XYZ file of C-alpha atoms in Angstrom:
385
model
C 148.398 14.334 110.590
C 147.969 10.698 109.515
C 151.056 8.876 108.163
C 150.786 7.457 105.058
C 153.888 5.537 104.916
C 152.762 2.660 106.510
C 149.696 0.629 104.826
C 146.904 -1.990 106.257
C 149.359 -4.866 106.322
C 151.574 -2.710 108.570
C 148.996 -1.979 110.679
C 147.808 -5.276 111.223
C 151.048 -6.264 112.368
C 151.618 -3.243 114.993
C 148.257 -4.238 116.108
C 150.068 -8.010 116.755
C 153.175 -6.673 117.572
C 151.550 -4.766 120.287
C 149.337 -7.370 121.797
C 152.228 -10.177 121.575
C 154.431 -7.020 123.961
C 151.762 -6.637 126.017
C 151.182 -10.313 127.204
C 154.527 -11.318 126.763
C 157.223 -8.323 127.581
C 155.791 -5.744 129.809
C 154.868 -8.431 132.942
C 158.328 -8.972 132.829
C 160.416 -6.641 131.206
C 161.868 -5.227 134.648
C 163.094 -8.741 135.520
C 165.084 -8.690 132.277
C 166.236 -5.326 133.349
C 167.556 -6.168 136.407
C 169.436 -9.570 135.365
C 171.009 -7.670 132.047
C 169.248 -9.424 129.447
C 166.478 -11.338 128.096
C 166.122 -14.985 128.489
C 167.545 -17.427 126.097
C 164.046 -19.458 125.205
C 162.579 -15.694 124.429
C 163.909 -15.530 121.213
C 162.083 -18.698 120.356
C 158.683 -16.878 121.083
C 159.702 -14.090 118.486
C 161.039 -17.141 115.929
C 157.132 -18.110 116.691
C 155.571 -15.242 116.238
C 157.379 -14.645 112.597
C 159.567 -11.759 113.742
C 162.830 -12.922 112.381
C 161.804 -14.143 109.123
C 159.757 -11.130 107.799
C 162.511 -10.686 104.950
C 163.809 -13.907 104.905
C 162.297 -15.824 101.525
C 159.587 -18.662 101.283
C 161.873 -21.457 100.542
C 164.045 -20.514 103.670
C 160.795 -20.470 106.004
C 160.120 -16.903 106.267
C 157.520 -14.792 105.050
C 159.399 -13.142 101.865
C 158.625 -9.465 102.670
C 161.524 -7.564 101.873
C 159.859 -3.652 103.257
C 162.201 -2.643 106.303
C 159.153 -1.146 107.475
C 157.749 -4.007 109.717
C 161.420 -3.588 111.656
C 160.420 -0.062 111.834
C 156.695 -1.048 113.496
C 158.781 -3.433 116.066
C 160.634 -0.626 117.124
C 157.804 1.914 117.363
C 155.683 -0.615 119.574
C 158.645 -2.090 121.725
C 159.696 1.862 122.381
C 156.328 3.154 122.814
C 155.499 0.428 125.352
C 159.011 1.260 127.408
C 160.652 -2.108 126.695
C 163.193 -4.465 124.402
C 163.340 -7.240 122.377
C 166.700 -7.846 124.026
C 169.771 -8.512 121.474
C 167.511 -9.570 119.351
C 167.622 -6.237 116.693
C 171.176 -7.132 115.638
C 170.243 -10.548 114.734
C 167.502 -8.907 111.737
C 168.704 -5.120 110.850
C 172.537 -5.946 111.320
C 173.105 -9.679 110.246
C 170.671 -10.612 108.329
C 171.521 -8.094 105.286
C 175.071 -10.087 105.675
C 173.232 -13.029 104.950
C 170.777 -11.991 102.103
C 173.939 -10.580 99.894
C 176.411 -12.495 100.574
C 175.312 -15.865 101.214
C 175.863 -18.541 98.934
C 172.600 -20.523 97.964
C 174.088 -23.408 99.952
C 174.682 -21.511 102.941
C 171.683 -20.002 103.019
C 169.995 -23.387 102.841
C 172.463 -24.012 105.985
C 171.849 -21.244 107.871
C 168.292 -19.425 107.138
C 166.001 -21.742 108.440
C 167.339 -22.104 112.170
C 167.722 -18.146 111.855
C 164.070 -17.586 111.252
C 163.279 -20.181 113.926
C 165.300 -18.375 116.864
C 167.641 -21.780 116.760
C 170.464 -19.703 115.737
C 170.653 -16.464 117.410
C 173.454 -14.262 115.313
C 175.651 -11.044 116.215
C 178.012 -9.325 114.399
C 181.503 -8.478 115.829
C 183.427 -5.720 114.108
C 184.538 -3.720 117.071
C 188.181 -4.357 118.155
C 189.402 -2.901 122.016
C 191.628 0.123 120.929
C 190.348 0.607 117.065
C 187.006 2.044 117.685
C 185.682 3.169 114.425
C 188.766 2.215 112.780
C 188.082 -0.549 111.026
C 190.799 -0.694 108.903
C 193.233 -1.103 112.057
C 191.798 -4.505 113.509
C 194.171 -7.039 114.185
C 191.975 -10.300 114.405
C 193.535 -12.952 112.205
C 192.398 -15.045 109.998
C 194.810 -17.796 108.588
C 193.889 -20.028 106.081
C 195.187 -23.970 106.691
C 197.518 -25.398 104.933
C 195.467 -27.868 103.171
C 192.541 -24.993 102.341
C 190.002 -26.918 104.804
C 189.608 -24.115 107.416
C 190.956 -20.553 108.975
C 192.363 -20.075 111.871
C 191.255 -17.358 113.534
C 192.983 -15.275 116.572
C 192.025 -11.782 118.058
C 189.332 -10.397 120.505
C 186.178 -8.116 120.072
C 183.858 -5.696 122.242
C 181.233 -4.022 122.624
C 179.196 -7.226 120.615
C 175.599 -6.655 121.090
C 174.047 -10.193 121.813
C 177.194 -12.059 122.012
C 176.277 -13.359 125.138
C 173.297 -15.562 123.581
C 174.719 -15.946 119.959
C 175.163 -19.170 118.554
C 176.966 -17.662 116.057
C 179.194 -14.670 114.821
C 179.809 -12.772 111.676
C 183.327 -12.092 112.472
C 185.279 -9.511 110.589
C 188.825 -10.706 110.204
C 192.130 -10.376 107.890
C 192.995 -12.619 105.661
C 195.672 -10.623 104.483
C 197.715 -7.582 105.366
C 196.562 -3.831 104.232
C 198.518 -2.416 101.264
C 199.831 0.922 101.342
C 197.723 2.384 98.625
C 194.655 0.536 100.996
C 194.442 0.170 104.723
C 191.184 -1.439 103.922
C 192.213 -4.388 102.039
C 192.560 -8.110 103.425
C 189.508 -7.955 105.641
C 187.086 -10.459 105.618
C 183.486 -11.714 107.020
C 183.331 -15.059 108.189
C 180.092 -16.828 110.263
C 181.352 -18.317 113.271
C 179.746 -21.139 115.281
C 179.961 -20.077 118.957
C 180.520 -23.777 119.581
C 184.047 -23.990 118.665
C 186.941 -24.721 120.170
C 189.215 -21.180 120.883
C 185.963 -19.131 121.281
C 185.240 -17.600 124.373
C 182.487 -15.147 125.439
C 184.326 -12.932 128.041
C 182.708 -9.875 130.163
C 179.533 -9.073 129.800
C 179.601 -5.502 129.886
C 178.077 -3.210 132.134
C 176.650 -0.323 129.436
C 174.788 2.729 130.413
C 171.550 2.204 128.871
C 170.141 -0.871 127.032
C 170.434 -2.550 130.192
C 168.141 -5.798 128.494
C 170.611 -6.510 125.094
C 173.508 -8.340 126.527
C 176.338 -7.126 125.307
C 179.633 -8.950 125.626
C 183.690 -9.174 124.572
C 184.965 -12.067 122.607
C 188.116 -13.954 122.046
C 189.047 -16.947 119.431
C 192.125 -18.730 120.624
C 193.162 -20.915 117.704
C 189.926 -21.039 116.575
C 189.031 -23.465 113.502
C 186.374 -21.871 111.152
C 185.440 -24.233 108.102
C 186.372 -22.659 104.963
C 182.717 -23.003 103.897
C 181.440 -20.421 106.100
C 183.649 -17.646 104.674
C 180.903 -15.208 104.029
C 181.493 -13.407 100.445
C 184.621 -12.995 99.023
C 188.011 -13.467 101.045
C 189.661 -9.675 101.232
C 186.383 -7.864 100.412
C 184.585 -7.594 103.999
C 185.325 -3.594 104.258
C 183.172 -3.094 101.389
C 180.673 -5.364 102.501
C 180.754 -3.710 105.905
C 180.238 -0.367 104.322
C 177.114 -1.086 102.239
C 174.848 -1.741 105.096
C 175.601 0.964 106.993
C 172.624 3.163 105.064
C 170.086 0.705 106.968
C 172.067 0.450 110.091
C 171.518 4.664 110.509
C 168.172 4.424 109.260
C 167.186 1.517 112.163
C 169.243 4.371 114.591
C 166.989 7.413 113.073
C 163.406 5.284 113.504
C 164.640 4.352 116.954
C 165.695 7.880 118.292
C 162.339 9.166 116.703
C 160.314 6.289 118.559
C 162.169 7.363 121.457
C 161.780 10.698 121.090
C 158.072 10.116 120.526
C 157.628 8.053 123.530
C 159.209 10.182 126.180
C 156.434 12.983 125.284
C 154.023 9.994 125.860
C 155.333 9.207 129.416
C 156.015 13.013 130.012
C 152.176 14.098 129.130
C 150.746 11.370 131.398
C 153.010 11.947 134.432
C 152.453 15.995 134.024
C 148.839 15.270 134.025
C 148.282 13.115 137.005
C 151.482 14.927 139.206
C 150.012 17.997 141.135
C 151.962 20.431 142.435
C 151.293 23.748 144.573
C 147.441 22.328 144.157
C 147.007 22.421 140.794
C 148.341 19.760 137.917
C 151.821 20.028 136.062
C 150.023 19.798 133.242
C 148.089 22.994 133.721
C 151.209 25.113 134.116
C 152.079 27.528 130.848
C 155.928 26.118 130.937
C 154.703 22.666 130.497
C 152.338 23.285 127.780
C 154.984 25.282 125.883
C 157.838 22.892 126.815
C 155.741 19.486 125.521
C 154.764 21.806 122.498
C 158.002 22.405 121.318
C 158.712 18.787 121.967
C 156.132 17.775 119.726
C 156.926 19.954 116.587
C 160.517 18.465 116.966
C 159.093 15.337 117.137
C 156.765 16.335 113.554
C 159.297 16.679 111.928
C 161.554 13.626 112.575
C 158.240 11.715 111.786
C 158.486 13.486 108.303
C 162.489 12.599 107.947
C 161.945 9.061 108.727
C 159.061 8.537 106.839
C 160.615 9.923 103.912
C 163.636 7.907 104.347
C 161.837 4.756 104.987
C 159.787 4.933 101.774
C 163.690 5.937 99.783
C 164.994 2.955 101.387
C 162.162 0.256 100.463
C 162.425 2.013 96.976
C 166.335 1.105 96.922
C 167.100 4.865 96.712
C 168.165 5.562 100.617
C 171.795 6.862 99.250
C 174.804 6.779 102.756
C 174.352 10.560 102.805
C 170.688 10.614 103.034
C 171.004 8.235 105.705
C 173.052 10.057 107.223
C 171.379 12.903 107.520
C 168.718 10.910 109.420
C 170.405 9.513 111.599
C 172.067 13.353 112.491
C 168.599 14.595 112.683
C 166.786 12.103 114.721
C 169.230 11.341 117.167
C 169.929 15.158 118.195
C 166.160 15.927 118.142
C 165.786 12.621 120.639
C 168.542 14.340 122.871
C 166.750 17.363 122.742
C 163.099 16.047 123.592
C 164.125 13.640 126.353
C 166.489 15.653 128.355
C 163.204 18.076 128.509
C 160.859 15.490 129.238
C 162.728 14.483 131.783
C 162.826 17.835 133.576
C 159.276 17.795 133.644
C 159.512 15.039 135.644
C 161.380 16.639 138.587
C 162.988 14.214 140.806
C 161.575 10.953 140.143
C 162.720 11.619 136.211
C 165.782 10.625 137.502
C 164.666 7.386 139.184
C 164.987 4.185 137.022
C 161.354 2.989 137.805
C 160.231 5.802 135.534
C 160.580 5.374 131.799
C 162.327 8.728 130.686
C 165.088 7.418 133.477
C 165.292 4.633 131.043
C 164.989 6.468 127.542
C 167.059 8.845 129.019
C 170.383 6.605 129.604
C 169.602 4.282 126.315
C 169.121 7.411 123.938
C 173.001 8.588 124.405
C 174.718 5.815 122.257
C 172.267 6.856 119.156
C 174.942 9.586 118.684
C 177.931 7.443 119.076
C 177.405 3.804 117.165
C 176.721 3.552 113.804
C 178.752 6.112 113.296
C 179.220 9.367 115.726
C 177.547 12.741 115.108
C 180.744 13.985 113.649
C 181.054 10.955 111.047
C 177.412 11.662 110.265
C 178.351 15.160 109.291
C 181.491 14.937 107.684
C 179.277 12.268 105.137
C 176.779 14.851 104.822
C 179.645 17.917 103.944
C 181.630 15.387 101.432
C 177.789 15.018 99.391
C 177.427 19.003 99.322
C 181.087 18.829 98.109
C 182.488 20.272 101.223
């Protein structure tokens, strides 16, 4: 069945997208692997190639397309191929929305241009060690100077995807203390240069999957953050934080479908060319019923995405609805690659193979972003539940 919700400009750019992987990722991609990360001057080749300024407007050097679905395409090709762009996804599905919204026209004059370029490499860092999902409970500080120059800001972070390349931070901070009608109040965003003095990139950490975006924990030691790069209003990050989170999931459900959609890719090559007892995998009634059922799960979080893709380029994709995709997608990825992996025997579990790979970097898609259980409890609280 053809998909309609992509159209010939989309195309054209898998069709880049795919070549640019090809001669630029895949010769390499398992040196990345092994050394935990892509290389710094990469993200200049995607700053290049137009990647990070697809929704960035004219007048701030990108291309002024604001359709999530060319991050959608990147993430199809990047999967489908077996590799990463590195840490670089934060940077555009994560940050850049920050930017867009909250931005002041002066800051976004600052800031956009060396964004687009790959000058400025950005991560977000929410996560506190202890708080989890509770983001109302972080302690980082943010205290504003005496004379109203510049914060100070003190506290630490994990699990920071690309903090070990970013030039700088959207750190989530309080500026105030939580009432007691609102645990949520006093937080806010702030863009921090990685430059500073009092910021320190600590452990890189040693995940389970997504062995090529470097992941890292953060401190800021007295750190001084111009008052010019508060980002929004001071006290009003939790809200901020909470209105992205619809395209956060839906970047989780396209990926877990892409992934989902890859492993029966690898699986259906590897059954065909292994024989066993004389005779291919392939030809054996398990394996034809196995990938089937793979495939019809697969269908049908082609159908979910698509539909939520076209909601959210319509401005419609409501937090439930995301929700919901990201529920769906991620447990039918679990589902698909633990069998496509079993078709592989033995060397399924060996990290030269790709389902090794898809295997360990598909578990987190039910954790961040929100865990399986968050996903659901959203969903019941919609239905009135």
């Amino acid at each position: 069945m053809r998909r309609s919700v992509y159209n010939e400009d989309h195309e054209a750019f898998r069709e880049t997208i795919r070549a640019f992987i090809e001669a630029e990722v895949v010769p390499v991609h398992d040196e990345w692997y092994a050394a935990g990360q892509a290389p710094r001057d990469f993200y200049y080749k995607l700053g290049e190639l137009g990647v990070f300024g697809i929704e960035v407007p004219e007048e701030f050097g990108g291309a002024g397309e604001r359709s999530f679905k060319y991050q959608a395409v990147i993430t199809e090709e990047t999967t489908r191929a077996g590799v990463s762009f590195g840490g670089s996804g934060v940077h555009v599905a994560l940050c850049l929305p920050y930017l867009m919204e909250y931005a002041t026209e002066e800051q976004k004059k600052r800031w956009l241009p060396d964004f687009v370029s790959g000058a400025a490499m950005y991560a977000i860092a929410m996560t506190e060690p202890g708080t989890g999902s509770d983001l109302a409970g972080m302690k980082t500080t943010a205290r504003r100077s005496d004379d109203g120059t510049h914060y100070v800001l003190n506290g630490a972070k994990t699990f920071i995807t690309g903090g070990v390349h970013a030039d700088k931070v959207i750190v989530c901070a309080r500026t105030a203390a939580p009432t007691a009608e609102d645990r949520r109040h006093g937080i806010s965003l702030f863009v921090v240069d990685t430059g500073l003095a009092g910021y320190a990139v600590g452990r890189k950490l040693d995940k389970l999957g997504l062995k090529t975006s470097d992941t890292a924990e953060l401190s800021f030691t007295d750190v001084e953050v111009p008052a010019g790069d508060l980002l929004g209003e001071e006290h009003k990050g939790f809200s901020y934080l909470g209105q992205n989170l619809p395209q956060e999931r839906l970047a989780i459900a396209v990926g877990a479908y892409a992934q989902a959609s890859a492993a029966i890719r690898f699986t259906q090559a590897y059954v065909t060319d292994r024989t066993v007892f004389g005779q291919s995998v392939a030809s054996f009634q398990n394996t034809k019923f196995e990938l089937a059922s793979c495939k019809a799960e697969v269908d049908a979080a082609e159908a979910v995405v698509d539909r939520a893709l076209e909601a959210h380029d319509a401005g419609e994709l409501t937090a439930a609805e995301a929700a919901s995709a990201k529920l769906f997608c991620t447990e039918v990825a679990h589902r698909v690659i633990d069998k496509c992996l079993q078709l592989h025997g033995g060397y399924g579990y060996m990290n030269e193979y790709p389902i090794a790979r898809l295997y360990a970097d598909n578990r987190v898609n039910r954790i961040y972003g929100g865990t399986s259980e968050v996903m659901k409890s959203i969903i019941a609280k919609s239905m009135g539940l």
